Amino acid sequence: MPAVKPKSKPRPEVLPGVRHPMEKYLRTDRLPHIWCSGCGLGIALSSFLYAIEELGIDPNKVAVVSGIGCSGRFAGYVKMDSYHTTHGRAIPFAVGLKLANPDLNVVVFSGDGDLFAIGGNHFIHAARRNADITVLCVNNFNYGMTGGQLGPTTPPEARTTTSPYGNFEHPFNLVYLAASAGATYVARWTTLHARRLKESIKEALQHPGFNFIEIISPCPTNFGRRNRLRDALDEMRYYADKAVIQHGVDPAGAEVVPGKEFIVGKFVDVRKPTYLELYRKKTEELAARFG
Amino acid sequence: MTNKTTARDALGPADKRILAGIHFMNGDEAIAEGAIAAGCKFFAAYPITPQSEIAERMARRLPQVGGVFIQMEDELGAMAAVIGAAWGGVKAMTATSGPGFSLMMENIGLAVMTETPCVVVNVQRGAPSTGLPTLVGQGDMMQARWGSHGHYEIIALSPWSPQEAFDLTVKAFALSERFRVPVLIMTDEVVGHMYERVEIPEEVPVAQRRKPKVPPEEFLPYKPEEDLVPPMACAGEGYRVHVTGLTHDERGYPAMDPDTHDKLVRRLCEKILRYRSEFTWYEEIMLEDAEVAVVSYGISSRIALGGVELAREKGIKAGLLRLITVWPFPDEAVRRVAERVKGLVVVEINLGQIAREVERASRGIVPIQGVFHAGGRIHTPEEVLAGIEEVLKCRQ
Ligand SMILES: Cc1ncc(C[n+]2csc(CCOP(=O)(O)OP(=O)(O)O)c2C)c(N)n1
């Protein structure tokens, strides 16, 4: 009998026989993933899965929605109801999903370009409404998927493929943007802070309303390489050096400026009626008035 | 029973999904009522003339029937939210006009690719661009066909009255569930704003979504049944499906190869084309002995009927082929009519979009006279008559 050629590449076993403890939440038949070595997306993913595990949330009641990009591929690896939508539209998709089925814990996982350039309008409006979703943004300061172009968070003077002479645009401070648009839970971590990130995701998943976590991640292939942070480890060392953990800081002053210290931690944790709570209140009023 | 549908009266009891009775309402309102009667529980939209009456009525009515209305920040978001809601397990609709329809295109493609049942209404106005916001047009017919990128099939229906707007909206929901496809209602400003008698029946069928018949371990979310449509597992039902706009295999997993792509795209088209005869609706009026057939749809077909009547008064044997299903195009119906007549006349409020299809479907066997107007007004019956006379001249 002729040998059958395997269709997919054999899965590399880094530590033979050892399985990822969170494997039950992964589509293992889709591994290996497409992310570059040194990318922080894997850490963001496992932090999220550990958060689900530790909270004991029924994974059948979690829906993950992504846009398009490297971060957008997140939805493809989680073994939950997961939606890989269009570029920039993860948030409105998630809003519709949540309103149709309020029992779901709806989590948007996407990139800085997806959520803040092409999808920026949806972000601020979902935050304004205090829509009942959690948005996790993996910020790698550039457009990873398309080859490292300038994005809305690219720092001043950073080199990208479309800012070859150094970026001269002003970037967004995402935590400030989220807070001022009305998000009721706002935090920032880097993928170096895996455990704190996990705890923060746990808080967000339990916090009613619009929750936002910025997850700063290395992108050695596209960003670091062009900006004197050749290896992912260099970028991690940089975070270890520059990230200052502080809670309750005014997000307005919490920009991420190259070469300077920057704040990570929780910026906002407040309670405000959510979109669904207000909608229910309205319909109850209506029922009382008209029977 | 007569139900007045003034704004106040419409705020009736919460169990009023079907406002059975005889109403005086416009096409926009009839679409909203058709949707609610068909079981629509989610509506997301952004205001635009001449669609606003749909959104306004949905805002008023959905909370009464346990549904959700949300005014989104734009039409990109509206279309995305509708797809999200459909995956959340409900029937969902959006409505817009030309500029918003343009913004919805990318996500209409997502709905096609992910096989998401939903209904999209376009109350057409004068265009291109901002065009004539308050005045009629039919210039988005080709955009409805292939406005999103890629090769696909879509279903589009075009009502000629508020009553038909109601009826077709109910049918649109049924088709969207049956084929798991976005169904477009391509109406226009005049039908949208025209007030007429609309009769809402006591009972309106609510189409059921096709659900998986096997447990999650055995379920392949994009494995079609015999009729090429796969059952749909929505979020929270325990099936943990992956849904992507990328080319995908039966597991729903991305598969970046030409064979999978070809297979998928062909199935997405074939699932509709194979069964098109079930929903290719049209009306033949005075065609039995006709020498000239006028082909039209939507509001223009109503004017065309007036033109046909004028022609008959003058002794010209004219008839009307009124298209109700516009996409997939009723090729066969048009060809059969073309074979029987000496000439065809196409009446539409654009400079010849459906006319191209008529030409293609009739294979040029008879001359075709276009009665076109770029928008801003409907035709007059006299213009239609002139077209009928013109095409007869060609023949001589
Ligand atoms: C409408 C549209 N425009 C452009 C693209 C191409 N595109 C794909 S991913 C991407 C950028 C993604 O950047 P980001 O959101 O930061 O995610 P990352 O890849 O860095 O994780 C772009 C521009 C697209 N898919 N759709």
PDB file of C-alpha atoms and ligand atoms in Angstrom, chain A residues 35 39 41 67-73 85-89 110-118 137-153 219 222, chain B residues 106 149, ligand 1:
ATOM      1  CA  TRP A  35       2.002  33.492  15.206  1.00  0.00           C
ATOM      2  CA  CYS A  39       5.033  37.188  19.671  1.00  0.00           C
ATOM      3  CA  LEU A  41      -0.276  36.667  21.473  1.00  0.00           C
ATOM      4  CA  GLY A  67     -11.567  41.221  13.812  1.00  0.00           C
ATOM      5  CA  ILE A  68      -8.819  40.751  11.258  1.00  0.00           C
ATOM      6  CA  GLY A  69      -5.088  40.694  11.952  1.00  0.00           C
ATOM      7  CA  CYS A  70      -2.644  38.503  13.812  1.00  0.00           C
ATOM      8  CA  SER A  71      -4.626  39.243  16.945  1.00  0.00           C
ATOM      9  CA  GLY A  72      -7.758  38.527  14.961  1.00  0.00           C
ATOM     10  CA  ARG A  73      -6.677  34.915  14.648  1.00  0.00           C
ATOM     11  CA  THR A  85     -15.372  38.709  11.530  1.00  0.00           C
ATOM     12  CA  THR A  86     -14.280  41.597   9.296  1.00  0.00           C
ATOM     13  CA  HIS A  87     -11.556  44.148   9.871  1.00  0.00           C
ATOM     14  CA  GLY A  88     -12.725  46.622  12.493  1.00  0.00           C
ATOM     15  CA  ARG A  89     -16.152  45.110  13.086  1.00  0.00           C
ATOM     16  CA  SER A 110      -8.317  42.026  18.503  1.00  0.00           C
ATOM     17  CA  GLY A 111      -5.448  44.271  17.483  1.00  0.00           C
ATOM     18  CA  ASP A 112      -4.751  47.968  17.925  1.00  0.00           C
ATOM     19  CA  GLY A 113      -5.281  48.664  14.230  1.00  0.00           C
ATOM     20  CA  ASP A 114      -8.469  46.675  14.090  1.00  0.00           C
ATOM     21  CA  LEU A 115      -9.996  48.227  17.186  1.00  0.00           C
ATOM     22  CA  PHE A 116      -8.672  51.778  16.986  1.00  0.00           C
ATOM     23  CA  ALA A 117      -8.081  52.627  13.330  1.00  0.00           C
ATOM     24  CA  ILE A 118     -10.679  50.992  11.112  1.00  0.00           C
ATOM     25  CA  CYS A 137      -6.621  44.675  22.691  1.00  0.00           C
ATOM     26  CA  VAL A 138      -3.242  43.265  21.868  1.00  0.00           C
ATOM     27  CA  ASN A 139      -1.195  46.337  21.096  1.00  0.00           C
ATOM     28  CA  ASN A 140       1.968  45.611  19.165  1.00  0.00           C
ATOM     29  CA  PHE A 141       2.322  49.215  17.962  1.00  0.00           C
ATOM     30  CA  ASN A 142       1.943  48.268  14.326  1.00  0.00           C
ATOM     31  CA  TYR A 143      -0.067  46.294  11.782  1.00  0.00           C
ATOM     32  CA  GLY A 144       1.444  42.898  12.209  1.00  0.00           C
ATOM     33  CA  MET A 145      -0.595  40.876   9.771  1.00  0.00           C
ATOM     34  CA  THR A 146      -0.037  43.055   6.748  1.00  0.00           C
ATOM     35  CA  GLY A 147       3.699  43.360   7.194  1.00  0.00           C
ATOM     36  CA  GLY A 148       4.399  45.984   9.824  1.00  0.00           C
ATOM     37  CA  GLN A 149       2.761  49.215   8.756  1.00  0.00           C
ATOM     38  CA  LEU A 150       2.085  52.334  10.752  1.00  0.00           C
ATOM     39  CA  GLY A 151      -0.863  52.067  13.139  1.00  0.00           C
ATOM     40  CA  PRO A 152      -2.778  54.378  15.460  1.00  0.00           C
ATOM     41  CA  THR A 153      -0.555  53.452  18.392  1.00  0.00           C
ATOM     42  CA  CYS A 219       6.168  41.985  17.647  1.00  0.00           C
ATOM     43  CA  ASN A 222       7.667  43.449  12.256  1.00  0.00           C
TER      44      ASN A 222
ATOM     45  CA  GLU B 106     -18.256  44.196   3.187  1.00  0.00           C
ATOM     46  CA  HIS B 149     -16.412  41.595  -3.360  1.00  0.00           C
TER      47      HIS B 149
HETATM   48  C1  LIG C   1     -11.262  46.454   5.072  1.00  0.00           C
HETATM   49  C2  LIG C   1      -9.888  45.900   5.206  1.00  0.00           C
HETATM   50  N1  LIG C   1      -8.818  46.706   5.015  1.00  0.00           N
HETATM   51  C3  LIG C   1      -7.583  46.204   5.149  1.00  0.00           C
HETATM   52  C4  LIG C   1      -7.375  44.904   5.476  1.00  0.00           C
HETATM   53  C5  LIG C   1      -5.982  44.375   5.590  1.00  0.00           C
HETATM   54  N2  LIG C   1      -5.565  44.138   6.974  1.00  0.00           N
HETATM   55  C6  LIG C   1      -5.605  42.916   7.523  1.00  0.00           C
HETATM   56  S1  LIG C   1      -5.039  42.876   9.084  1.00  0.00           S
HETATM   57  C7  LIG C   1      -4.684  44.529   9.052  1.00  0.00           C
HETATM   58  C8  LIG C   1      -4.061  45.233  10.209  1.00  0.00           C
HETATM   59  C9  LIG C   1      -4.102  44.510  11.467  1.00  0.00           C
HETATM   60  O1  LIG C   1      -3.429  45.231  12.430  1.00  0.00           O
HETATM   61  P1  LIG C   1      -3.793  45.089  13.946  1.00  0.00           P
HETATM   62  O2  LIG C   1      -5.244  45.224  14.133  1.00  0.00           O
HETATM   63  O3  LIG C   1      -2.943  46.020  14.716  1.00  0.00           O
HETATM   64  O4  LIG C   1      -3.476  43.573  14.272  1.00  0.00           O
HETATM   65  P2  LIG C   1      -2.094  42.749  14.305  1.00  0.00           P
HETATM   66  O5  LIG C   1      -1.997  42.050  13.008  1.00  0.00           O
HETATM   67  O6  LIG C   1      -0.982  43.718  14.518  1.00  0.00           O
HETATM   68  O7  LIG C   1      -2.297  41.829  15.431  1.00  0.00           O
HETATM   69  C10 LIG C   1      -5.036  45.084   7.825  1.00  0.00           C
HETATM   70  C11 LIG C   1      -4.833  46.495   7.484  1.00  0.00           C
HETATM   71  C12 LIG C   1      -8.516  44.094   5.659  1.00  0.00           C
HETATM   72  N3  LIG C   1      -8.426  42.795   5.994  1.00  0.00           N
HETATM   73  N4  LIG C   1      -9.743  44.623   5.531  1.00  0.00           N
END
